[in-house]
Amino acid sequence: MPTRSENNHFRTMAILQPILAFLCLIQTSSAFGFPTPFNNNKATSTTTNNGANANSDRLSKIPVVICPGFGNDQIDYLNPLEQGTEASFVSALARRGFNPDLIRVMPLDRIEWVRVAGGLFDIPNFYTGNCRPDGLGYGWYVQRLRNTIEEAYNRAGREEKVIMIGHSAMVH
């Protein structure tokens, strides 16, 4: 049974965790000029001497790689549910100031997720919970992701770090 001190610690952590998560969200969102609760849903911007949006200029040079979530296909990020490209995640990033030519969705067909079942043959690692990311279950995904990141990095002139955006398709 937890002691009174331990109970207080757990209560304090339960209060602090959402606050810390919120502060991290604000910090990261602000760093890339995304809307935060404090800037009224407008991307932060700075005007340069020639009148151009400095934030947009900065974002337009940064390569982005979108990592499809389990069960997803690259089309889900380019033309979701055949709603048109203007409804896509790529289009949303472009509206934020990222250069569409530097946004890459890792190439992936939905049927390829069946390859995850290969992890069942990673004996004994699968059955002991010791699978590696480069193993039979997800090694193919990790290798393709590496190639996509390298391609995006080269396309951007090898001068900018690549932003990776992961997506979970999990439904709760």
Coordinates of N, CA and C in Angstrom, one line a residue:
M1 N 0.8 -1.2 0.0 CA 0.0 0.0 0.0 C 0.9 1.2 0.0
P2 N 0.6 2.2 -0.9 CA 1.4 3.4 -0.9 C 1.3 4.2 0.3
T3 N 2.4 4.8 0.7 CA 2.4 5.7 1.9 C 1.8 7.0 1.6
R4 N 1.5 7.8 2.6 CA 0.9 9.2 2.4 C 1.8 10.0 1.5
S5 N 3.1 9.9 1.7 CA 4.1 10.7 0.9 C 4.1 10.3 -0.6
E6 N 3.9 8.9 -0.8 CA 3.9 8.4 -2.2 C 2.6 8.9 -2.8
N7 N 1.5 8.9 -2.1 CA 0.2 9.3 -2.6 C 0.3 10.8 -3.0
N8 N 0.9 11.6 -2.2 CA 1.1 13.1 -2.5 C 1.9 13.2 -3.8
H9 N 2.9 12.4 -3.9 CA 3.8 12.4 -5.1 C 3.0 12.1 -6.3
F10 N 2.2 11.1 -6.3 CA 1.4 10.7 -7.4 C 0.4 11.8 -7.8
R11 N -0.3 12.4 -6.8 CA -1.2 13.5 -7.0 C -0.5 14.7 -7.6
T12 N 0.7 15.0 -7.1 CA 1.4 16.1 -7.7 C 1.8 15.8 -9.2
M13 N 2.3 14.6 -9.4 CA 2.6 14.3 -10.8 C 1.4 14.3 -11.7
A14 N 0.3 13.8 -11.2 CA -1.0 13.9 -12.0 C -1.4 15.3 -12.4
I15 N -1.1 16.2 -11.5 CA -1.4 17.6 -11.8 C -0.3 18.2 -12.7
L16 N 1.0 17.9 -12.5 CA 2.1 18.5 -13.2 C 2.2 18.0 -14.7
Q17 N 1.9 16.7 -14.9 CA 2.1 16.2 -16.2 C 1.3 16.9 -17.3
P18 N 0.0 17.2 -17.1 CA -0.7 17.9 -18.2 C -0.2 19.3 -18.4
I19 N 0.3 19.9 -17.3 CA 0.8 21.3 -17.4 C 2.1 21.3 -18.2
L20 N 3.0 20.3 -17.9 CA 4.2 20.2 -18.6 C 4.0 19.9 -20.1
A21 N 3.1 19.0 -20.3 CA 2.8 18.6 -21.7 C 2.3 19.9 -22.5
F22 N 1.4 20.6 -21.8 CA 0.9 21.9 -22.4 C 2.0 22.8 -22.7
L23 N 2.9 23.0 -21.8 CA 4.1 24.0 -22.0 C 5.0 23.5 -23.1
C24 N 5.2 22.2 -23.2 CA 6.0 21.6 -24.3 C 5.4 21.9 -25.6
L25 N 4.0 21.7 -25.7 CA 3.3 21.9 -26.9 C 3.5 23.4 -27.3
I26 N 3.3 24.3 -26.4 CA 3.4 25.7 -26.8 C 4.9 26.0 -27.2
Q27 N 5.9 25.5 -26.5 CA 7.2 25.7 -26.9 C 7.5 25.2 -28.3
T28 N 7.1 24.0 -28.6 CA 7.4 23.4 -29.9 C 6.6 24.1 -31.0
S29 N 5.3 24.4 -30.7 CA 4.5 25.0 -31.7 C 5.0 26.4 -32.1
S30 N 5.5 27.1 -31.1 CA 6.0 28.5 -31.3 C 7.3 28.4 -32.1
A31 N 8.1 27.4 -31.9 CA 9.4 27.3 -32.6 C 9.2 27.2 -34.1
F32 N 8.1 26.6 -34.5 CA 7.9 26.4 -35.9 C 6.8 27.3 -36.5
G33 N 6.4 28.3 -35.6 CA 5.4 29.2 -36.1 C 4.0 28.7 -36.2
F34 N 3.7 27.6 -35.6 CA 2.4 27.1 -35.6 C 1.5 27.8 -34.6
P35 N 0.2 27.8 -34.7 CA -0.6 28.5 -33.8 C -0.5 27.9 -32.4
T36 N -0.6 28.7 -31.4 CA -0.6 28.3 -30.0 C -1.8 29.0 -29.4
P37 N -2.2 28.6 -28.2 CA -3.4 29.2 -27.6 C -3.1 30.7 -27.3
F38 N -1.9 31.1 -27.3 CA -1.6 32.5 -26.9 C -1.4 33.5 -28.1
N39 N -1.5 32.9 -29.4 CA -1.3 33.8 -30.5 C -2.5 33.8 -31.4
N40 N -3.7 33.4 -30.8 CA -5.0 33.6 -31.5 C -5.1 32.8 -32.8
N41 N -4.5 31.6 -32.9 CA -4.5 30.7 -34.1 C -3.9 31.3 -35.3
K42 N -3.0 32.2 -35.2 CA -2.3 32.8 -36.3 C -0.9 32.4 -36.2
A43 N -0.3 32.0 -37.4 CA 1.1 31.6 -37.3 C 1.9 32.9 -37.0
T44 N 2.9 32.7 -36.1 CA 3.7 33.8 -35.7 C 4.5 34.3 -37.0
S45 N 4.7 35.5 -37.1 CA 5.4 36.0 -38.3 C 6.2 37.3 -38.0
T46 N 7.2 37.5 -38.8 CA 8.1 38.6 -38.6 C 8.2 39.2 -40.0
T47 N 8.1 40.5 -40.2 CA 8.3 41.0 -41.5 C 9.7 41.4 -41.7
T48 N 10.3 41.1 -42.9 CA 11.6 41.4 -43.2 C 11.6 42.8 -43.9
N49 N 12.8 43.3 -44.2 CA 12.9 44.6 -44.8 C 12.1 44.7 -46.2
N50 N 12.1 43.6 -46.9 CA 11.4 43.6 -48.2 C 10.0 43.3 -48.1
G51 N 9.4 43.1 -46.8 CA 8.0 42.9 -46.7 C 7.6 41.5 -46.7
A52 N 8.5 40.6 -47.0 CA 8.1 39.1 -47.0 C 8.0 38.6 -45.6
N53 N 7.2 37.6 -45.4 CA 7.0 36.9 -44.1 C 8.3 36.1 -43.8
A54 N 9.1 36.5 -42.8 CA 10.3 35.8 -42.5 C 10.0 34.4 -42.0
N55 N 9.0 34.2 -41.3 CA 8.6 32.9 -40.8 C 8.4 31.9 -42.0
S56 N 7.6 32.4 -42.9 CA 7.3 31.6 -44.1 C 8.6 31.3 -44.9
D57 N 9.4 32.3 -45.0 CA 10.7 32.1 -45.7 C 11.5 31.0 -45.0
R58 N 11.5 31.0 -43.7 CA 12.3 30.0 -42.9 C 11.7 28.6 -43.1
L59 N 10.4 28.5 -43.0 CA 9.7 27.2 -43.1 C 9.9 26.7 -44.5
S60 N 9.9 27.6 -45.5 CA 9.9 27.1 -46.9 C 11.2 26.4 -47.3
K61 N 12.2 26.5 -46.4 CA 13.5 25.8 -46.7 C 13.7 24.5 -45.9
I62 N 12.7 24.2 -45.0 CA 12.8 23.0 -44.2 C 12.2 21.8 -44.8
P63 N 12.9 20.7 -45.0 CA 12.3 19.5 -45.5 C 11.4 18.8 -44.5
V64 N 10.3 18.2 -44.9 CA 9.4 17.5 -44.0 C 9.2 16.1 -44.6
V65 N 9.2 15.1 -43.7 CA 8.8 13.8 -44.0 C 7.7 13.3 -43.1
I66 N 6.6 12.9 -43.8 CA 5.5 12.4 -43.1 C 5.6 10.8 -43.0
C67 N 5.5 10.3 -41.8 CA 5.6 8.8 -41.6 C 4.2 8.2 -41.5
P68 N 3.7 7.5 -42.4 CA 2.3 7.0 -42.3 C 2.2 6.1 -41.1
G69 N 1.0 6.2 -40.5 CA 0.7 5.4 -39.3 C 0.3 4.0 -39.7
F70 N 0.3 3.1 -38.8 CA 0.0 1.7 -39.0 C -1.3 1.6 -39.8
G71 N -1.3 0.9 -40.9 CA -2.5 0.6 -41.7 C -2.7 1.7 -42.7
N72 N -2.0 2.8 -42.6 CA -2.2 3.9 -43.6 C -1.4 3.8 -44.9
D73 N -1.9 4.4 -45.9 CA -1.3 4.5 -47.2 C -0.8 5.9 -47.5
Q74 N 0.1 6.1 -48.3 CA 0.6 7.5 -48.6 C -0.5 8.3 -49.1
I75 N -1.5 7.8 -49.8 CA -2.6 8.6 -50.4 C -3.4 9.2 -49.3
D76 N -3.4 8.7 -48.1 CA -4.2 9.2 -47.0 C -3.6 10.6 -46.6
Y77 N -2.4 10.9 -47.0 CA -1.8 12.2 -46.6 C -1.7 13.2 -47.8
L78 N -2.1 12.6 -49.0 CA -2.0 13.4 -50.3 C -3.4 13.7 -50.8
N79 N -4.3 12.8 -50.7 CA -5.7 12.9 -51.1 C -6.6 12.1 -50.3
P80 N -6.9 12.5 -49.0 CA -7.6 11.6 -48.1 C -9.0 11.4 -48.5
L81 N -9.4 10.1 -48.5 CA -10.8 9.7 -48.9 C -11.2 10.3 -50.2
E82 N -10.3 10.6 -51.1 CA -10.6 11.2 -52.4 C -11.3 12.5 -52.3
Q83 N -11.0 13.3 -51.2 CA -11.6 14.6 -51.0 C -10.9 15.7 -51.8
G84 N -9.8 15.4 -52.4 CA -9.0 16.3 -53.2 C -7.8 16.7 -52.4
T85 N -6.8 17.1 -53.1 CA -5.5 17.4 -52.5 C -5.6 18.6 -51.5
E86 N -6.5 19.5 -51.8 CA -6.7 20.7 -50.9 C -7.1 20.3 -49.5
A87 N -7.6 19.1 -49.3 CA -8.0 18.6 -48.0 C -6.9 17.8 -47.3
S88 N -5.7 17.7 -47.9 CA -4.7 16.8 -47.5 C -3.8 17.5 -46.4
F89 N -3.1 16.6 -45.7 CA -2.1 17.0 -44.7 C -1.0 17.8 -45.3
V90 N -0.6 17.3 -46.5 CA 0.5 18.0 -47.2 C 0.1 19.4 -47.5
S91 N -1.2 19.6 -48.0 CA -1.7 20.9 -48.3 C -1.8 21.8 -47.1
A92 N -2.1 21.2 -45.9 CA -2.2 22.0 -44.7 C -0.8 22.5 -44.3
L93 N 0.2 21.7 -44.5 CA 1.6 22.1 -44.2 C 2.0 23.2 -45.1
A94 N 1.6 23.1 -46.4 CA 2.0 24.1 -47.4 C 1.3 25.4 -47.0
R95 N 0.0 25.4 -46.6 CA -0.6 26.6 -46.1 C 0.1 27.3 -44.9
R96 N 0.8 26.5 -44.1 CA 1.5 27.0 -43.0 C 2.8 27.6 -43.4
G97 N 3.2 27.4 -44.6 CA 4.5 28.0 -45.1 C 5.6 27.1 -45.5
F98 N 5.3 25.8 -45.4 CA 6.3 24.8 -45.8 C 6.2 24.7 -47.3
N99 N 7.4 24.4 -47.9 CA 7.4 24.3 -49.4 C 6.9 22.9 -49.8
P100 N 5.8 22.8 -50.6 CA 5.3 21.5 -51.0 C 6.3 20.7 -51.7
D101 N 7.3 21.3 -52.4 CA 8.3 20.5 -53.0 C 9.3 19.8 -52.1
L102 N 9.3 20.3 -50.8 CA 10.1 19.7 -49.8 C 9.4 18.8 -48.8
I103 N 8.1 18.6 -49.1 CA 7.3 17.7 -48.2 C 7.2 16.4 -48.9
R104 N 7.7 15.3 -48.1 CA 7.6 14.0 -48.7 C 6.8 13.1 -47.7
V105 N 5.9 12.3 -48.3 CA 5.2 11.3 -47.6 C 6.0 10.0 -47.9
M106 N 6.4 9.3 -46.9 CA 7.1 8.0 -47.1 C 6.2 7.1 -48.0
P107 N 6.7 6.7 -49.2 CA 6.0 5.9 -50.1 C 5.5 4.5 -49.4
L108 N 4.2 4.3 -49.4 CA 3.7 3.1 -48.7 C 2.3 2.8 -49.2
D109 N 2.1 1.5 -49.6 CA 0.8 1.0 -50.0 C 0.2 0.3 -48.8
R110 N -1.1 0.4 -48.6 CA -1.7 -0.2 -47.4 C -1.5 -1.7 -47.3
I111 N -1.4 -2.4 -48.4 CA -1.2 -3.8 -48.4 C 0.1 -4.2 -47.8
E112 N 1.1 -3.3 -47.8 CA 2.4 -3.6 -47.3 C 2.5 -3.8 -45.8
W113 N 1.4 -3.4 -45.1 CA 1.4 -3.6 -43.6 C 1.3 -5.0 -43.3
V114 N 1.0 -5.9 -44.2 CA 0.9 -7.3 -43.9 C 2.3 -7.8 -43.6
R115 N 3.3 -7.1 -44.0 CA 4.7 -7.5 -43.7 C 5.1 -7.5 -42.2
V116 N 4.3 -6.7 -41.5 CA 4.5 -6.7 -40.0 C 4.4 -8.1 -39.4
A117 N 3.6 -8.9 -40.1 CA 3.4 -10.3 -39.6 C 4.7 -11.1 -39.6
G118 N 5.7 -10.6 -40.4 CA 7.0 -11.3 -40.4 C 7.6 -11.3 -39.1
G119 N 7.2 -10.3 -38.2 CA 7.8 -10.3 -36.9 C 7.4 -11.6 -36.1
L120 N 6.4 -12.3 -36.5 CA 6.0 -13.5 -35.8 C 7.1 -14.6 -35.9
F121 N 7.9 -14.4 -37.0 CA 9.0 -15.4 -37.2 C 10.3 -15.0 -36.6
D122 N 10.3 -13.9 -35.9 CA 11.5 -13.4 -35.2 C 11.6 -14.1 -33.9
I123 N 12.0 -15.3 -33.9 CA 12.0 -16.2 -32.8 C 13.4 -16.1 -32.1
P124 N 13.5 -16.0 -30.8 CA 12.5 -15.9 -29.8 C 12.1 -14.4 -29.5
N125 N 12.7 -13.4 -30.2 CA 12.5 -12.0 -29.8 C 11.0 -11.6 -29.8
F126 N 10.2 -12.0 -30.8 CA 8.8 -11.6 -30.8 C 8.1 -12.1 -29.5
Y127 N 8.4 -13.3 -29.1 CA 7.6 -13.9 -28.0 C 8.2 -13.5 -26.7
T128 N 9.3 -12.9 -26.6 CA 9.9 -12.5 -25.4 C 9.8 -10.9 -25.3
G129 N 9.2 -10.3 -26.3 CA 9.1 -8.8 -26.2 C 10.4 -8.1 -26.5
N130 N 11.3 -8.7 -27.2 CA 12.6 -8.1 -27.5 C 12.9 -7.8 -28.9
C131 N 11.9 -7.6 -29.7 CA 12.1 -7.3 -31.1 C 12.8 -6.0 -31.3
R132 N 13.6 -5.9 -32.4 CA 14.4 -4.7 -32.7 C 13.7 -4.0 -33.8
P133 N 13.8 -2.6 -33.9 CA 13.2 -1.9 -34.9 C 13.7 -2.3 -36.3
D134 N 14.8 -2.9 -36.4 CA 15.4 -3.3 -37.7 C 15.1 -4.8 -38.0
G135 N 14.2 -5.4 -37.1 CA 13.9 -6.8 -37.3 C 12.9 -7.1 -38.3
L136 N 12.4 -8.3 -38.3 CA 11.5 -8.8 -39.4 C 10.2 -8.1 -39.4
G137 N 9.7 -7.6 -38.3 CA 8.4 -7.0 -38.2 C 8.4 -5.6 -38.9
Y138 N 9.3 -4.7 -38.5 CA 9.3 -3.3 -39.0 C 10.6 -2.9 -39.7
G139 N 11.5 -3.8 -39.8 CA 12.8 -3.4 -40.5 C 12.6 -2.8 -41.9
W140 N 11.6 -3.3 -42.6 CA 11.3 -2.8 -43.9 C 10.8 -1.3 -43.9
Y141 N 10.0 -1.0 -42.8 CA 9.5 0.3 -42.7 C 10.6 1.3 -42.3
V142 N 11.5 0.9 -41.3 CA 12.6 1.7 -40.9 C 13.5 2.0 -42.0
Q143 N 13.8 1.0 -42.8 CA 14.8 1.2 -44.0 C 14.2 2.2 -45.0
R144 N 12.9 2.0 -45.3 CA 12.2 2.9 -46.2 C 12.2 4.3 -45.7
L145 N 11.9 4.4 -44.4 CA 11.9 5.8 -43.8 C 13.3 6.4 -43.8
R146 N 14.3 5.7 -43.6 CA 15.7 6.2 -43.7 C 15.9 6.7 -45.1
N147 N 15.5 5.9 -46.1 CA 15.7 6.4 -47.5 C 14.9 7.6 -47.8
T148 N 13.7 7.7 -47.3 CA 12.9 8.9 -47.6 C 13.5 10.1 -46.9
I149 N 14.0 10.0 -45.7 CA 14.6 11.1 -45.0 C 15.9 11.6 -45.7
E150 N 16.7 10.6 -46.1 CA 17.9 11.0 -46.9 C 17.5 11.7 -48.2
E151 N 16.5 11.2 -48.9 CA 16.0 11.9 -50.1 C 15.6 13.3 -49.8
A152 N 14.8 13.5 -48.8 CA 14.3 14.8 -48.4 C 15.5 15.8 -48.0
Y153 N 16.4 15.2 -47.3 CA 17.6 16.0 -46.9 C 18.4 16.4 -48.1
N154 N 18.6 15.5 -49.0 CA 19.3 15.9 -50.3 C 18.6 16.9 -51.1
R155 N 17.3 16.7 -51.2 CA 16.4 17.6 -52.0 C 16.5 19.1 -51.5
A156 N 16.7 19.2 -50.1 CA 16.8 20.5 -49.5 C 18.2 21.1 -49.5
G157 N 19.1 20.4 -50.2 CA 20.4 20.9 -50.3 C 21.3 20.6 -49.2
R158 N 20.9 19.6 -48.4 CA 21.7 19.1 -47.3 C 22.1 20.2 -46.3
E159 N 21.3 21.2 -46.2 CA 21.6 22.3 -45.3 C 20.6 22.5 -44.1
E160 N 19.5 21.8 -44.2 CA 18.5 21.9 -43.1 C 18.2 20.5 -42.5
K161 N 17.9 20.5 -41.2 CA 17.5 19.3 -40.6 C 16.1 19.0 -41.1
V162 N 15.8 17.7 -41.2 CA 14.5 17.2 -41.6 C 13.5 17.1 -40.5
I163 N 12.3 17.6 -40.6 CA 11.3 17.4 -39.7 C 10.5 16.2 -40.0
M164 N 10.4 15.3 -39.1 CA 9.7 14.0 -39.3 C 8.4 14.2 -38.5
I165 N 7.3 13.9 -39.2 CA 6.0 13.9 -38.5 C 5.4 12.5 -38.5
G166 N 5.3 11.9 -37.4 CA 4.7 10.6 -37.2 C 3.2 10.7 -37.0
H167 N 2.5 9.7 -37.4 CA 1.1 9.7 -37.3 C 0.6 8.3 -36.8
S168 N -0.2 8.3 -35.8 CA -0.8 7.1 -35.3 C -2.2 7.0 -35.9
A169 N -2.5 5.8 -36.5 CA -3.8 5.6 -37.0 C -4.7 4.9 -36.0
M170 N -4.2 4.7 -34.8 CA -4.9 4.0 -33.8 C -6.3 4.6 -33.5
V171 N -7.3 3.9 -33.4 CA -8.6 4.4 -33.1 C -9.0 3.8 -31.7
H172 N -9.4 4.7 -30.8 CA -9.7 4.3 -29.4 C -11.2 4.3 -29.3

